[in-house]
Coordinates of C-alpha atoms in Angstrom, one line a residue:
X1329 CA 139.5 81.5 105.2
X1330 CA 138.4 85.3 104.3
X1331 CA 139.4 87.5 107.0
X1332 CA 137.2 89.7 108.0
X1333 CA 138.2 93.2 108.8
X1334 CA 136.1 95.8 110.3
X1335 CA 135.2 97.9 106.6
X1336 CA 133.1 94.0 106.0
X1337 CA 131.6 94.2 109.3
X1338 CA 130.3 97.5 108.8
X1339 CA 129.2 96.2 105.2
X1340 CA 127.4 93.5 106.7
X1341 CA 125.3 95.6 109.0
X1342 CA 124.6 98.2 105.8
X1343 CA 123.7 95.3 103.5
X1344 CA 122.0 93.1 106.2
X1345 CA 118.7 94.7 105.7
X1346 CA 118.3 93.5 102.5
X1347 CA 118.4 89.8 103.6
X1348 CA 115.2 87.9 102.7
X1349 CA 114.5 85.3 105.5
X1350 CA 113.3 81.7 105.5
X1351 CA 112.2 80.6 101.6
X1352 CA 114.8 77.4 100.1
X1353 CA 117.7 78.4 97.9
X1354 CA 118.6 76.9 95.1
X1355 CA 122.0 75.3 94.4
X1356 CA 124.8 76.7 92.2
X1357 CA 125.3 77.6 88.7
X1358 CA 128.8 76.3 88.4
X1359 CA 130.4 74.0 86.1
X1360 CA 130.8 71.2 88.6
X1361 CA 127.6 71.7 90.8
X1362 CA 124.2 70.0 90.3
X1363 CA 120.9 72.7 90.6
X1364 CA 117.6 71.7 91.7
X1365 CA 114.6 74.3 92.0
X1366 CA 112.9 75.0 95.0
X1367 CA 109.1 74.8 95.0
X1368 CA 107.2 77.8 95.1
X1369 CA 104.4 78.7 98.0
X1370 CA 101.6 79.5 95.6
X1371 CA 98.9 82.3 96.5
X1372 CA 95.5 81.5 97.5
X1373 CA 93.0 81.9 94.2
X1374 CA 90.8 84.9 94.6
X1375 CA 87.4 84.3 94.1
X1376 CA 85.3 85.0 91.2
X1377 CA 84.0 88.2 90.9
X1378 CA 80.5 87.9 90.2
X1379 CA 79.2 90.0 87.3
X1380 CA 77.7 93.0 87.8
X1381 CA 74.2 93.6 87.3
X1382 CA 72.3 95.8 84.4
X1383 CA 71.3 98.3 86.8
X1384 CA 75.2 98.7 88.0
X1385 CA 77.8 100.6 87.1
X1386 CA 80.3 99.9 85.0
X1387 CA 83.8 100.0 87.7
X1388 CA 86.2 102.6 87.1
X1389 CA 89.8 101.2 84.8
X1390 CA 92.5 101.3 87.4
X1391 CA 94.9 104.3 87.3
X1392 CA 98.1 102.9 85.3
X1393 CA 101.1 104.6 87.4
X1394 CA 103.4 106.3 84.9
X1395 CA 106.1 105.4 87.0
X1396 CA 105.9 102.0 86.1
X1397 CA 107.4 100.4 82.7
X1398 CA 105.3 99.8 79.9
X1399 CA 103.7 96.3 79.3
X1400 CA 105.5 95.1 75.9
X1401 CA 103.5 93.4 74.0
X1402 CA 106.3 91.6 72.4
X1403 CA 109.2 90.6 74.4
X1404 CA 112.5 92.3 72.4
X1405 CA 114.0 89.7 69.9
X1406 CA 118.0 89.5 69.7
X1407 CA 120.1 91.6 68.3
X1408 CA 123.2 91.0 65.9
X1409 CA 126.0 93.8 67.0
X1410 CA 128.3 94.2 64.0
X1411 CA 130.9 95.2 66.1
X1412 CA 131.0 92.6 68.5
X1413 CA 132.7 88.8 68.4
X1414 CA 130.2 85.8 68.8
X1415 CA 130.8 85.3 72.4
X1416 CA 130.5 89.1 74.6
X1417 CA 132.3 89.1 78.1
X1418 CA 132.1 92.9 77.7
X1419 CA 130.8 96.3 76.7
X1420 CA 132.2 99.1 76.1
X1421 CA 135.5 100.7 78.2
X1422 CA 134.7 104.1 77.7
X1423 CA 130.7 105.0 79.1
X1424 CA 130.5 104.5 83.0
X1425 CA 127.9 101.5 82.3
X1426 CA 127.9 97.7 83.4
X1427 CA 125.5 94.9 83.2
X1428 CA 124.4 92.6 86.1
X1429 CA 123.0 89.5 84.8
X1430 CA 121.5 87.1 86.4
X1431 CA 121.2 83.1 86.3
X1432 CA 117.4 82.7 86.7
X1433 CA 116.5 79.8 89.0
X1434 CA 115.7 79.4 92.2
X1435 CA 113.2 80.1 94.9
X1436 CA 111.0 82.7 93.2
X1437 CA 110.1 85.7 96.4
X1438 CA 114.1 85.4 96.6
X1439 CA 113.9 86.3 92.7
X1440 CA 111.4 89.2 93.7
X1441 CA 113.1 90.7 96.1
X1442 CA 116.7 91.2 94.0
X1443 CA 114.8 92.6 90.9
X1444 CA 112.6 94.9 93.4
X1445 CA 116.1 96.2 95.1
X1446 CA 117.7 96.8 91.4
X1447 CA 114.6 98.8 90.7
X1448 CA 114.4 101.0 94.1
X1449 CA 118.0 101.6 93.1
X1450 CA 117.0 103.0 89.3
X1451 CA 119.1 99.8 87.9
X1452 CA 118.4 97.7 85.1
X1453 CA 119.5 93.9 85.0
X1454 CA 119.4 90.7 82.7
X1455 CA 118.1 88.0 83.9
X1456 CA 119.2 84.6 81.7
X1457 CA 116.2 82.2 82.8
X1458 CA 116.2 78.3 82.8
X1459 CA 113.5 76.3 81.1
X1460 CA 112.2 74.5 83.5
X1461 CA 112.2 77.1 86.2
X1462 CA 109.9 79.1 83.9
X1463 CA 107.5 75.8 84.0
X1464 CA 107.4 76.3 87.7
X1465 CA 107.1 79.8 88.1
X1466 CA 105.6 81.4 84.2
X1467 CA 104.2 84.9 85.8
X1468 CA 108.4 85.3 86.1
X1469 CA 109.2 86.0 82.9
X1470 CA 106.3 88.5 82.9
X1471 CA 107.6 90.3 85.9
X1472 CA 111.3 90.2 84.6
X1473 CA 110.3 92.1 81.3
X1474 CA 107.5 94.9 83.2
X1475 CA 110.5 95.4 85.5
X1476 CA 112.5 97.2 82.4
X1477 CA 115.1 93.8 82.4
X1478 CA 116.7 92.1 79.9
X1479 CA 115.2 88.2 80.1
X1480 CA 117.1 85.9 78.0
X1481 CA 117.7 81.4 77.8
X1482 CA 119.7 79.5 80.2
X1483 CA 118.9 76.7 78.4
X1484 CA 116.3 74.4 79.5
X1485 CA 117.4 72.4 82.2
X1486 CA 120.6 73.4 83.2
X1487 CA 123.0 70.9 82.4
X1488 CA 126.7 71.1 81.2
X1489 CA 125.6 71.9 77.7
X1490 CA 129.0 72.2 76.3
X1491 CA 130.0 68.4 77.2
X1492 CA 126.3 67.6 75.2
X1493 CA 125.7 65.3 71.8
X1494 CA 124.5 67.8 69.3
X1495 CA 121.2 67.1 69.3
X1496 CA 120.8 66.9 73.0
X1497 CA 122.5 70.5 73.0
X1498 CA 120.2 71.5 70.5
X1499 CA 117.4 70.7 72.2
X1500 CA 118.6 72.4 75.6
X1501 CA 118.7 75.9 73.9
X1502 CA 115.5 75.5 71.6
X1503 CA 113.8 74.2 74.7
X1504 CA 114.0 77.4 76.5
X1505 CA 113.6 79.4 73.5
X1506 CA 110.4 78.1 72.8
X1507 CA 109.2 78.6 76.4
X1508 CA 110.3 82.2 76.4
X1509 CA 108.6 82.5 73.1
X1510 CA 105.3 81.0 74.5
X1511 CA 105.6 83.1 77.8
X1512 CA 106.5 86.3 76.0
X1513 CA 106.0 86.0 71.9
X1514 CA 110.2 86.2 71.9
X1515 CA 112.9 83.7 72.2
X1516 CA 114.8 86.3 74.6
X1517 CA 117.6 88.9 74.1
X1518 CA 120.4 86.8 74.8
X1519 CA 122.0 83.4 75.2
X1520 CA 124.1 82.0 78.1
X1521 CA 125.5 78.6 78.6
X1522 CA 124.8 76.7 81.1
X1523 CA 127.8 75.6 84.0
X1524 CA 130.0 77.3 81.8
X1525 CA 131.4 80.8 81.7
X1526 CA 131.9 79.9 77.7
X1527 CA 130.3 78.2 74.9
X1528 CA 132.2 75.6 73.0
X1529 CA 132.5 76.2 68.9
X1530 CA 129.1 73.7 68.7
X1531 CA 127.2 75.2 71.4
X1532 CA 128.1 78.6 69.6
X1533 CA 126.6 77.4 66.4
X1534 CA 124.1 75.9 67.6
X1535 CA 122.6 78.9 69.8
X1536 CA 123.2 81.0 66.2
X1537 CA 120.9 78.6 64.6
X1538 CA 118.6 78.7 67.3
X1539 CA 118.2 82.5 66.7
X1540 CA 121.3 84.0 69.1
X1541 CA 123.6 86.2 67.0
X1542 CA 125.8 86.3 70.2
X1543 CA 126.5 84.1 73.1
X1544 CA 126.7 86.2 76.6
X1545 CA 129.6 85.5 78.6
X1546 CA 131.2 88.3 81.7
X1547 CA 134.5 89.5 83.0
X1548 CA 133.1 89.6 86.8
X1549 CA 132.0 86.5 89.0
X1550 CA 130.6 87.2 91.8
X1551 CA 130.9 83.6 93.3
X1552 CA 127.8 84.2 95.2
X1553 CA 127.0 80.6 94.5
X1554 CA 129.6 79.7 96.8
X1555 CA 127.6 81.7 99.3
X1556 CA 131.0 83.5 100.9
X1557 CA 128.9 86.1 102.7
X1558 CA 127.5 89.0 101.5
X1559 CA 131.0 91.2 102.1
X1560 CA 132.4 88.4 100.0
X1561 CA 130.2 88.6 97.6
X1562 CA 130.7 92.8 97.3
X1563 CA 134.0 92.4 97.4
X1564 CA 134.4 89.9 94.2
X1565 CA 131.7 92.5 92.3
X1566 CA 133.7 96.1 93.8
X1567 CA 137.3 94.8 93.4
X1568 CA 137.4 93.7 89.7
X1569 CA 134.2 95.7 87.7
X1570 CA 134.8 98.5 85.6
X1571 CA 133.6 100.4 82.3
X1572 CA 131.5 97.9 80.6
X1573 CA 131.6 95.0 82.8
X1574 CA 129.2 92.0 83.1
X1575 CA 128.9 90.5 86.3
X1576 CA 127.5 87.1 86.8
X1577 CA 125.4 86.3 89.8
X1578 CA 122.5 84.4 90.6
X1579 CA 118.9 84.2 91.7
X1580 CA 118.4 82.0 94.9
X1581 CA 120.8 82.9 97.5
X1582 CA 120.5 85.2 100.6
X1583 CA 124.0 86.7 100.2
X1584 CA 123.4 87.9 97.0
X1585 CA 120.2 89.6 98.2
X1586 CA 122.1 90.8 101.4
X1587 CA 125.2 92.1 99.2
X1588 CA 123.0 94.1 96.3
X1589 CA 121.6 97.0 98.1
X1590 CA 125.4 97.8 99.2
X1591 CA 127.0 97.2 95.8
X1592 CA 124.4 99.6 93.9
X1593 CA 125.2 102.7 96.4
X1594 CA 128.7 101.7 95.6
X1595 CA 128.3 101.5 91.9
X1596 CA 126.0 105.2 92.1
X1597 CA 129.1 106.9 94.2
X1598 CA 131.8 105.9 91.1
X1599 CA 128.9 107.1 88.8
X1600 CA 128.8 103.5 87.3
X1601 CA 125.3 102.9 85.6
X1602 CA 123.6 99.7 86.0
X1603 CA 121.7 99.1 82.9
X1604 CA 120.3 96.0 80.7
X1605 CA 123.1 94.2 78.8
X1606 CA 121.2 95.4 75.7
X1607 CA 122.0 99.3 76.4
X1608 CA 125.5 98.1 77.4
X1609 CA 126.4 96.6 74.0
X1610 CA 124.1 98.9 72.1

């Protein structure tokens, strides 16, 4: 049992506000844990506009906010880093940068919510999204890459890849490629196993072949798929990260949501950046 001391019950009523209420979770990204999505609440369809007249006037373009990141046209491709083994856990130890990455599943407003927080915060994330999550929710992947993120493969149905036959791990990983291609015209920045923290020798070759120079790993769990609380979950992310860290956590649980609003004030005060695993390695 955690104790609880009074520094997480003042964390608790910081980081409460950021809890997002009702909506079902999904279930862990662990090596011994089965996932299942949670169906979305779609939005009513708006009714057709109905076409203006010849007389009318042709309506005004809507004002683009220059705030807001620029619409790629083409999702970023992968990058090989010369300097960097096959399998990254880490970035560099001497800029004050880390990388939050995400395991992209789950109930989608839940989703929402943790990428608006990182952005209200000025942080950058990586979101590695599984296959057939993006054939339940698409317009994700979009809002993942306007956000400024990193959006990378998960494979495609999150199984344990690395205890796969070849060709069924092949077919994971090109499987989520080709939806992030369809999605976004790009197979995604980066490639994570699934229910592993790493890939075996096969699944490393094989995500090469399928067009990943390096296989994303991280040095920080935040075992928020335990769902320990949202002190917990600070305290696994505060107590270990440092100078070019990657933390794993996940999309679909409410401790996670609760705990991030906390952990990025914390990350500003140390003067640690929060950026996309790209600028971390890069």
């Amino acid at each position: 049992m955690v104790r609880v001391t009074t520094s997480d019950r003042r964390f608790v009523l910081r980081a409460g506000a950021g809890l997002v209420a009702g909506g079902a979770f999904a279930a862990a990204c662990s090596p011994s844990t089965s996932t299942s999505g949670a169906a979305a609440r779609r939005a009513p369809t708006s009714p057709a506009t109905a076409s203006p007249g010849p007389d009318s006037a042709a309506p005004a373009s809507p004002t683009r906010d220059p705030k807001a990141p620029a619409r790629p046209l083409v999702a970023p491709a992968p990058r090989a880093f010369p300097r960097q083994p096959a399998q990254i856990s880490h970035g560099p130890l001497g800029r004050s940068r880390v990388a939050l990455t995400f395991h992209g599943q789950g109930e989608p407003s839940i989703a929402r919510a943790l990428l608006g927080e990182a952005e209200r915060h000025g942080a950058r994330v990586t979101v590695l999204a599984v296959g057939s999550w993006l054939d339940e929710h698409p317009d994700l992947a979009r809002r993942v890459l306007d956000g400024g993120h990193d959006l990378g493969n998960h494979t495609q149905r999150h199984l344990d890849v690395n205890a796969m036959p070849e060709a069924e791990a092949a077919a994971e990983i090109t499987g989520c490629a080709e939806r992030l291609r369809r999605l976004t015209g790009s197979i995604g920045t980066w490639f994570r196993p699934s229910r592993a923290t790493r890939a075996s020798p096969l699944v490393e070759t094989l995500a090469r072949r399928a067009g990943y120079p390096h296989v994303l790993s991280y040095d920080v769990d935040s075992l928020d798929f335990t769902s320990p609380g949202a002190a917990a979950v600070a305290r696994n992310i505060l107590g270990e990260i440092r100078d070019g860290s990657v933390v794993s956590l996940h999309f679909g649980y409410a401790d996670t949501v609760a705990a991030l609003p906390a952990v990025l004030d914390e990350l500003d005060r140390r003067g640690l950046r929060a950026v996309t695993t790209t600028e971390l390695i890069g």
